[in-house]
Amino acid sequence: MAQVEADARAVEAASVSFVEAARLAALQEMRRDHRVWVLGEDVARGGLFGQYGGFLDEFGPDRICSTPISESTIMGAGLGAALVGTRPIIEMRIFDFAMCAMDELVNQIAKIRYMFGGQAKPAVVVRMPFGIWRNSAAQHSQMLEAWFAHLPGVIVATPSTPQDEAGLLVSAIRCDDPVIMFEPKLLFTDKAPVADPIEPIPFGEASHLRHGNHLTIVTWSSMVPRCREAAEELQAKGVEADLIDLRTIWPWDRFAVCNSVARTRRLLVVHEAVSAAGFGAEIVAHVTETLGPGALRAVRRLGAPRVPVPFSPAIESEITISRDRIVQVALDVAGKAAA
């Protein structure tokens, strides 16, 4: 306990990593509410990325429960515990493993509040580290957040900074509905100051990162830093981009996106996931339906090709969305020729 408290004080005024920001958010909420607890593989040992480091010493095995390697058991146990009044944090270690627990997540957790007429309260948080990360290959690199935005009954959070990870995780833990946290492994070492105490960030409220008049760029999660870099390069080329980080893709901030596109009349959606049937298509469709096709001068989506993520570093780089690719497509959308 003393070590955990010392760690928290030490980072209070300093920049912390994405992983540490999440650790502090979970720590804060577990101290605030005795009903919050954690279950998953290796969580008592601190978790795969150290996201629960020191928790066992402070909270004990009743609230930090390492489980067998059985994702369906973990997911189902979390739901059962939520239905009797606790607030479990379900740790999936790597998103791809959640495929073993799809019935519990899709048919049970997402549906049970509706099917019981609102009497059941599936207050679970499912943490899913996801995305491309150091040549982890096809079964450890997937980006399927659009699947879950398509699923009625769940909230889908896609943070891109330590501050947003911490604030959204606090909101998720306090929420009475199931929340899926898609945590980008690629950004786990990124650092930024995180306030103490950590305030909750509302779901469905985008972050407006830059203001510009030439085009609107909408993105989330691991693509946010690259879009920031691209926007800076675009500025040097005389193109001012309006840059929006959605932070949650369900609910998502339709108002912010439509307001921006109504002004710029040019839209580029950038995501790490496969373009085909990705969430970018939902954004483009909604904007077109809301503003009317005549309101738009140019629209593009930029995502990965529909192929498994390869192990080969060289081929993985080929399918990864780069800053240069974003700049190239943004110039096209803005109606500017590349230099």
GROMACS .gro file of C-alpha atoms in nm:
model
  339
    1MET     CA    1   0.000   0.000   0.000
    2ALA     CA    2   0.277   0.241   0.093
    3GLN     CA    3   0.451   0.180  -0.240
    4VAL     CA    4   0.136   0.250  -0.440
    5GLU     CA    5   0.074   0.575  -0.252
    6ALA     CA    6   0.435   0.681  -0.298
    7ASP     CA    7   0.412   0.610  -0.669
    8ALA     CA    8   0.096   0.819  -0.700
    9ARG     CA    9   0.253   1.115  -0.521
   10ALA     CA   10   0.566   1.095  -0.732
   11VAL     CA   11   0.379   1.127  -1.059
   12GLU     CA   12   0.124   1.377  -0.934
   13ALA     CA   13   0.280   1.677  -1.106
   14ALA     CA   14   0.479   1.497  -1.372
   15SER     CA   15   0.408   1.361  -1.715
   16VAL     CA   16   0.301   0.999  -1.710
   17SER     CA   17   0.273   0.735  -1.977
   18PHE     CA   18  -0.054   0.617  -2.126
   19VAL     CA   19  -0.030   0.296  -1.922
   20GLU     CA   20   0.049   0.483  -1.601
   21ALA     CA   21  -0.240   0.724  -1.658
   22ALA     CA   22  -0.478   0.429  -1.675
   23ARG     CA   23  -0.320   0.279  -1.364
   24LEU     CA   24  -0.378   0.602  -1.172
   25ALA     CA   25  -0.738   0.624  -1.292
   26ALA     CA   26  -0.815   0.268  -1.181
   27LEU     CA   27  -0.634   0.328  -0.854
   28GLN     CA   28  -0.837   0.643  -0.785
   29GLU     CA   29  -1.167   0.472  -0.856
   30MET     CA   30  -1.088   0.160  -0.654
   31ARG     CA   31  -1.006   0.379  -0.354
   32ARG     CA   32  -1.326   0.579  -0.407
   33ASP     CA   33  -1.562   0.287  -0.451
   34HIS     CA   34  -1.513  -0.048  -0.276
   35ARG     CA   35  -1.738  -0.216  -0.536
   36VAL     CA   36  -1.475  -0.170  -0.811
   37TRP     CA   37  -1.246  -0.469  -0.867
   38VAL     CA   38  -1.035  -0.624  -1.143
   39LEU     CA   39  -1.028  -0.969  -1.300
   40GLY     CA   40  -0.816  -1.108  -1.581
   41GLU     CA   41  -0.502  -1.300  -1.662
   42ASP     CA   42  -0.196  -1.194  -1.462
   43VAL     CA   43  -0.359  -0.885  -1.310
   44ALA     CA   44  -0.235  -0.984  -0.961
   45ARG     CA   45   0.117  -0.976  -1.105
   46GLY     CA   46   0.061  -0.622  -1.231
   47GLY     CA   47  -0.085  -0.698  -1.571
   48LEU     CA   48   0.083  -0.754  -1.907
   49PHE     CA   49   0.181  -0.386  -1.939
   50GLY     CA   50   0.214  -0.303  -1.567
   51GLN     CA   51  -0.127  -0.137  -1.564
   52TYR     CA   52  -0.212  -0.288  -1.223
   53GLY     CA   53   0.130  -0.259  -1.063
   54GLY     CA   54   0.105  -0.255  -0.680
   55PHE     CA   55  -0.271  -0.316  -0.676
   56LEU     CA   56  -0.253  -0.657  -0.511
   57ASP     CA   57  -0.059  -0.513  -0.216
   58GLU     CA   58  -0.320  -0.243  -0.156
   59PHE     CA   59  -0.647  -0.415  -0.241
   60GLY     CA   60  -0.575  -0.783  -0.184
   61PRO     CA   61  -0.683  -1.092  -0.378
   62ASP     CA   62  -1.055  -1.027  -0.329
   63ARG     CA   63  -1.034  -0.720  -0.555
   64ILE     CA   64  -0.740  -0.811  -0.781
   65CYS     CA   65  -0.822  -1.153  -0.918
   66SER     CA   66  -0.591  -1.334  -1.157
   67THR     CA   67  -0.790  -1.584  -1.359
   68PRO     CA   68  -0.726  -1.894  -1.569
   69ILE     CA   69  -0.660  -1.844  -1.942
   70SER     CA   70  -1.025  -1.852  -2.044
   71GLU     CA   71  -1.159  -1.529  -2.193
   72SER     CA   72  -1.518  -1.650  -2.199
   73THR     CA   73  -1.497  -1.733  -1.827
   74ILE     CA   74  -1.347  -1.394  -1.748
   75MET     CA   75  -1.613  -1.207  -1.945
   76GLY     CA   76  -1.899  -1.413  -1.806
   77ALA     CA   77  -1.776  -1.389  -1.448
   78GLY     CA   78  -1.748  -1.012  -1.483
   79LEU     CA   79  -2.107  -0.985  -1.602
   80GLY     CA   80  -2.235  -1.210  -1.323
   81ALA     CA   81  -2.052  -1.003  -1.064
   82ALA     CA   82  -2.194  -0.681  -1.208
   83LEU     CA   83  -2.546  -0.817  -1.186
   84VAL     CA   84  -2.512  -0.863  -0.810
   85GLY     CA   85  -2.397  -0.507  -0.758
   86THR     CA   86  -2.019  -0.492  -0.803
   87ARG     CA   87  -1.837  -0.290  -1.073
   88PRO     CA   88  -1.577  -0.514  -1.236
   89ILE     CA   89  -1.295  -0.407  -1.467
   90ILE     CA   90  -1.245  -0.693  -1.713
   91GLU     CA   91  -0.891  -0.713  -1.849
   92MET     CA   92  -0.855  -0.883  -2.191
   93ARG     CA   93  -0.474  -0.836  -2.213
   94ILE     CA   94  -0.482  -0.812  -2.596
   95PHE     CA   95  -0.797  -0.725  -2.790
   96ASP     CA   96  -0.772  -1.021  -3.026
   97PHE     CA   97  -0.828  -1.263  -2.736
   98ALA     CA   98  -1.176  -1.119  -2.683
   99MET     CA   99  -1.287  -1.322  -2.986
  100CYS     CA  100  -1.299  -1.621  -2.748
  101ALA     CA  101  -1.561  -1.438  -2.540
  102MET     CA  102  -1.788  -1.296  -2.809
  103ASP     CA  103  -2.103  -1.473  -2.691
  104GLU     CA  104  -2.065  -1.334  -2.340
  105LEU     CA  105  -1.992  -0.986  -2.473
  106VAL     CA  106  -2.227  -0.960  -2.771
  107ASN     CA  107  -2.522  -1.176  -2.664
  108GLN     CA  108  -2.512  -1.124  -2.288
  109ILE     CA  109  -2.335  -0.806  -2.170
  110ALA     CA  110  -2.463  -0.589  -2.455
  111LYS     CA  111  -2.821  -0.717  -2.438
  112ILE     CA  112  -2.904  -0.794  -2.079
  113ARG     CA  113  -3.016  -0.449  -1.967
  114TYR     CA  114  -3.260  -0.427  -2.258
  115MET     CA  115  -3.388  -0.783  -2.217
  116PHE     CA  116  -3.457  -0.733  -1.846
  117GLY     CA  117  -3.645  -0.409  -1.902
  118GLY     CA  118  -3.371  -0.197  -1.746
  119GLN     CA  119  -3.368  -0.391  -1.417
  120ALA     CA  120  -3.028  -0.551  -1.480
  121LYS     CA  121  -2.724  -0.325  -1.457
  122PRO     CA  122  -2.424  -0.462  -1.654
  123ALA     CA  123  -2.177  -0.204  -1.517
  124VAL     CA  124  -1.862  -0.358  -1.658
  125VAL     CA  125  -1.554  -0.204  -1.816
  126VAL     CA  126  -1.378  -0.420  -2.074
  127ARG     CA  127  -1.021  -0.305  -2.133
  128MET     CA  128  -0.881  -0.412  -2.470
  129PRO     CA  129  -0.526  -0.312  -2.575
  130PHE     CA  130  -0.547  -0.313  -2.955
  131GLY     CA  131  -0.385  -0.221  -3.284
  132ILE     CA  132  -0.047  -0.256  -3.453
  133TRP     CA  133   0.244  -0.283  -3.209
  134ARG     CA  134   0.601  -0.381  -3.292
  135ASN     CA  135   0.538  -0.657  -3.547
  136SER     CA  136   0.294  -0.854  -3.334
  137ALA     CA  137   0.145  -1.016  -3.646
  138ALA     CA  138  -0.208  -1.095  -3.757
  139GLN     CA  139  -0.354  -1.235  -3.433
  140HIS     CA  140  -0.224  -0.962  -3.200
  141SER     CA  141  -0.266  -0.644  -3.405
  142GLN     CA  142  -0.629  -0.617  -3.509
  143MET     CA  143  -0.834  -0.299  -3.511
  144LEU     CA  144  -1.199  -0.402  -3.505
  145GLU     CA  145  -1.353  -0.116  -3.309
  146ALA     CA  146  -1.613  -0.071  -3.584
  147TRP     CA  147  -1.761  -0.412  -3.494
  148PHE     CA  148  -1.850  -0.284  -3.151
  149ALA     CA  149  -1.974   0.058  -3.263
  150HIS     CA  150  -2.218  -0.152  -3.467
  151LEU     CA  151  -2.332  -0.338  -3.155
  152PRO     CA  152  -2.633  -0.190  -2.969
  153GLY     CA  153  -2.591  -0.182  -2.592
  154VAL     CA  154  -2.226  -0.085  -2.546
  155ILE     CA  155  -2.023   0.236  -2.531
  156VAL     CA  156  -1.699   0.236  -2.733
  157ALA     CA  157  -1.412   0.455  -2.611
  158THR     CA  158  -1.102   0.515  -2.826
  159PRO     CA  159  -0.862   0.746  -2.635
  160SER     CA  160  -0.542   0.883  -2.786
  161THR     CA  161  -0.364   1.059  -2.497
  162PRO     CA  162  -0.281   0.977  -2.134
  163GLN     CA  163  -0.524   1.249  -2.018
  164ASP     CA  164  -0.809   1.112  -2.227
  165GLU     CA  165  -0.734   0.753  -2.129
  166ALA     CA  166  -0.749   0.848  -1.762
  167GLY     CA  167  -1.064   1.062  -1.791
  168LEU     CA  168  -1.253   0.816  -2.007
  169LEU     CA  169  -1.157   0.523  -1.785
  170VAL     CA  170  -1.294   0.709  -1.482
  171SER     CA  171  -1.620   0.770  -1.673
  172ALA     CA  172  -1.629   0.405  -1.778
  173ILE     CA  173  -1.588   0.276  -1.423
  174ARG     CA  174  -1.868   0.503  -1.299
  175CYS     CA  175  -2.102   0.418  -1.589
  176ASP     CA  176  -2.399   0.184  -1.539
  177ASP     CA  177  -2.375   0.061  -1.900
  178PRO     CA  178  -2.101  -0.163  -2.040
  179VAL     CA  179  -1.803   0.030  -2.177
  180ILE     CA  180  -1.537  -0.112  -2.407
  181MET     CA  181  -1.205   0.069  -2.380
  182PHE     CA  182  -0.998   0.030  -2.696
  183GLU     CA  183  -0.650   0.120  -2.573
  184PRO     CA  184  -0.390   0.172  -2.851
  185LYS     CA  185  -0.076  -0.027  -2.775
  186LEU     CA  186   0.116   0.193  -3.015
  187LEU     CA  187   0.072   0.491  -2.778
  188PHE     CA  188   0.135   0.313  -2.447
  189THR     CA  189   0.468   0.491  -2.390
  190ASP     CA  190   0.343   0.839  -2.486
  191LYS     CA  191   0.361   1.079  -2.193
  192ALA     CA  192   0.159   1.381  -2.078
  193PRO     CA  193   0.061   1.545  -1.747
  194VAL     CA  194  -0.246   1.398  -1.582
  195ALA     CA  195  -0.444   1.595  -1.324
  196ASP     CA  196  -0.496   1.475  -0.968
  197PRO     CA  197  -0.778   1.403  -0.904
  198ILE     CA  198  -0.870   1.270  -1.247
  199GLU     CA  199  -1.198   1.415  -1.367
  200PRO     CA  200  -1.432   1.207  -1.585
  201ILE     CA  201  -1.454   1.291  -1.955
  202PRO     CA  202  -1.808   1.270  -2.099
  203PHE     CA  203  -1.870   1.010  -2.370
  204GLY     CA  204  -1.952   1.152  -2.712
  205GLU     CA  205  -1.760   1.477  -2.668
  206ALA     CA  206  -1.482   1.519  -2.926
  207SER     CA  207  -1.158   1.708  -2.874
  208HIS     CA  208  -1.103   1.989  -3.126
  209LEU     CA  209  -0.724   1.984  -3.169
  210ARG     CA  210  -0.671   2.242  -3.444
  211HIS     CA  211  -0.883   2.499  -3.621
  212GLY     CA  212  -0.863   2.556  -3.996
  213ASN     CA  213  -1.075   2.642  -4.297
  214HIS     CA  214  -0.942   2.427  -4.581
  215LEU     CA  215  -1.058   2.079  -4.475
  216THR     CA  216  -1.183   1.878  -4.178
  217ILE     CA  217  -0.977   1.579  -4.060
  218VAL     CA  218  -1.161   1.339  -3.826
  219THR     CA  219  -0.967   1.067  -3.648
  220TRP     CA  220  -0.925   0.877  -3.319
  221SER     CA  221  -0.690   0.659  -3.118
  222SER     CA  222  -0.345   0.578  -3.261
  223MET     CA  223  -0.387   0.798  -3.568
  224VAL     CA  224  -0.426   1.119  -3.367
  225PRO     CA  225  -0.053   1.193  -3.320
  226ARG     CA  226   0.014   1.127  -3.690
  227CYS     CA  227  -0.272   1.352  -3.794
  228ARG     CA  228  -0.130   1.623  -3.565
  229GLU     CA  229   0.206   1.593  -3.738
  230ALA     CA  230   0.037   1.591  -4.077
  231ALA     CA  231  -0.162   1.904  -3.988
  232GLU     CA  232   0.161   2.085  -3.898
  233GLU     CA  233   0.314   1.988  -4.231
  234LEU     CA  234  -0.001   2.094  -4.413
  235GLN     CA  235   0.018   2.432  -4.242
  236ALA     CA  236   0.370   2.472  -4.377
  237LYS     CA  237   0.225   2.411  -4.723
  238GLY     CA  238  -0.044   2.672  -4.674
  239VAL     CA  239  -0.329   2.434  -4.586
  240GLU     CA  240  -0.511   2.485  -4.255
  241ALA     CA  241  -0.682   2.170  -4.131
  242ASP     CA  242  -0.962   2.149  -3.877
  243LEU     CA  243  -0.855   1.846  -3.671
  244ILE     CA  244  -1.104   1.654  -3.457
  245ASP     CA  245  -1.026   1.361  -3.225
  246LEU     CA  246  -1.355   1.181  -3.159
  247ARG     CA  247  -1.231   1.014  -2.834
  248THR     CA  248  -1.538   0.785  -2.837
  249ILE     CA  249  -1.682   0.635  -3.153
  250TRP     CA  250  -2.010   0.536  -2.983
  251PRO     CA  251  -2.156   0.772  -2.898
  252TRP     CA  252  -1.968   1.002  -3.133
  253ASP     CA  253  -1.975   1.378  -3.162
  254ARG     CA  254  -2.187   1.428  -3.474
  255PHE     CA  255  -2.245   1.792  -3.388
  256ALA     CA  256  -1.874   1.882  -3.384
  257VAL     CA  257  -1.802   1.696  -3.708
  258CYS     CA  258  -2.101   1.832  -3.901
  259ASN     CA  259  -2.037   2.187  -3.781
  260SER     CA  260  -1.679   2.168  -3.901
  261VAL     CA  261  -1.761   2.013  -4.239
  262ALA     CA  262  -2.044   2.262  -4.297
  263ARG     CA  263  -1.775   2.529  -4.282
  264THR     CA  264  -1.483   2.361  -4.465
  265ARG     CA  265  -1.696   2.153  -4.709
  266ARG     CA  266  -1.411   1.902  -4.733
  267LEU     CA  267  -1.379   1.588  -4.515
  268LEU     CA  268  -1.102   1.335  -4.459
  269VAL     CA  269  -1.151   1.051  -4.208
  270VAL     CA  270  -0.833   0.874  -4.096
  271HIS     CA  271  -0.827   0.547  -3.900
  272GLU     CA  272  -0.580   0.265  -3.842
  273ALA     CA  273  -0.839  -0.003  -3.913
  274VAL     CA  274  -0.926  -0.149  -4.251
  275SER     CA  275  -1.111   0.103  -4.469
  276ALA     CA  276  -1.372  -0.141  -4.600
  277ALA     CA  277  -1.679  -0.121  -4.374
  278GLY     CA  278  -1.478   0.076  -4.121
  279PHE     CA  279  -1.620   0.347  -3.895
  280GLY     CA  280  -1.504   0.611  -4.141
  281ALA     CA  281  -1.785   0.499  -4.370
  282GLU     CA  282  -2.039   0.570  -4.094
  283ILE     CA  283  -1.902   0.922  -4.050
  284VAL     CA  284  -1.907   0.998  -4.421
  285ALA     CA  285  -2.262   0.862  -4.456
  286HIS     CA  286  -2.392   1.060  -4.160
  287VAL     CA  287  -2.232   1.385  -4.272
  288THR     CA  288  -2.368   1.339  -4.624
  289GLU     CA  289  -2.719   1.260  -4.497
  290THR     CA  290  -2.716   1.554  -4.257
  291LEU     CA  291  -2.564   1.824  -4.476
  292GLY     CA  292  -2.673   1.693  -4.813
  293PRO     CA  293  -2.441   1.578  -5.093
  294GLY     CA  294  -2.429   1.928  -5.240
  295ALA     CA  295  -2.265   2.061  -4.924
  296LEU     CA  296  -1.948   1.861  -4.983
  297ARG     CA  297  -1.679   1.939  -5.236
  298ALA     CA  298  -1.450   1.647  -5.152
  299VAL     CA  299  -1.465   1.340  -4.922
  300ARG     CA  300  -1.208   1.066  -4.859
  301ARG     CA  301  -1.143   0.784  -4.612
  302LEU     CA  302  -0.789   0.676  -4.530
  303GLY     CA  303  -0.744   0.338  -4.362
  304ALA     CA  304  -0.562   0.008  -4.399
  305PRO     CA  305  -0.611  -0.231  -4.691
  306ARG     CA  306  -0.829  -0.535  -4.623
  307VAL     CA  307  -0.544  -0.774  -4.542
  308PRO     CA  308  -0.424  -0.945  -4.222
  309VAL     CA  309  -0.157  -0.743  -4.041
  310PRO     CA  310   0.174  -0.907  -4.143
  311PHE     CA  311   0.461  -0.996  -3.911
  312SER     CA  312   0.722  -0.872  -4.158
  313PRO     CA  313   0.836  -0.526  -4.043
  314ALA     CA  314   0.876  -0.411  -4.402
  315ILE     CA  315   0.528  -0.524  -4.511
  316GLU     CA  316   0.369  -0.401  -4.187
  317SER     CA  317   0.510  -0.057  -4.261
  318GLU     CA  318   0.354  -0.069  -4.608
  319ILE     CA  319   0.000  -0.106  -4.470
  320THR     CA  320   0.041   0.136  -4.179
  321ILE     CA  321  -0.100   0.484  -4.227
  322SER     CA  322   0.193   0.724  -4.225
  323ARG     CA  323   0.211   1.099  -4.175
  324ASP     CA  324   0.323   1.141  -4.536
  325ARG     CA  325   0.025   0.945  -4.667
  326ILE     CA  326  -0.213   1.160  -4.459
  327VAL     CA  327  -0.054   1.475  -4.599
  328GLN     CA  328  -0.077   1.346  -4.954
  329VAL     CA  329  -0.447   1.259  -4.928
  330ALA     CA  330  -0.530   1.575  -4.732
  331LEU     CA  331  -0.377   1.790  -5.005
  332ASP     CA  332  -0.594   1.611  -5.258
  333VAL     CA  333  -0.907   1.663  -5.048
  334ALA     CA  334  -0.818   2.029  -4.998
  335GLY     CA  335  -0.777   2.070  -5.372
  336LYS     CA  336  -0.407   2.149  -5.345
  337ALA     CA  337  -0.137   1.985  -5.551
  338ALA     CA  338   0.146   1.811  -5.362
  339ALA     CA  339   0.476   1.997  -5.389
   0.00000   0.00000   0.00000
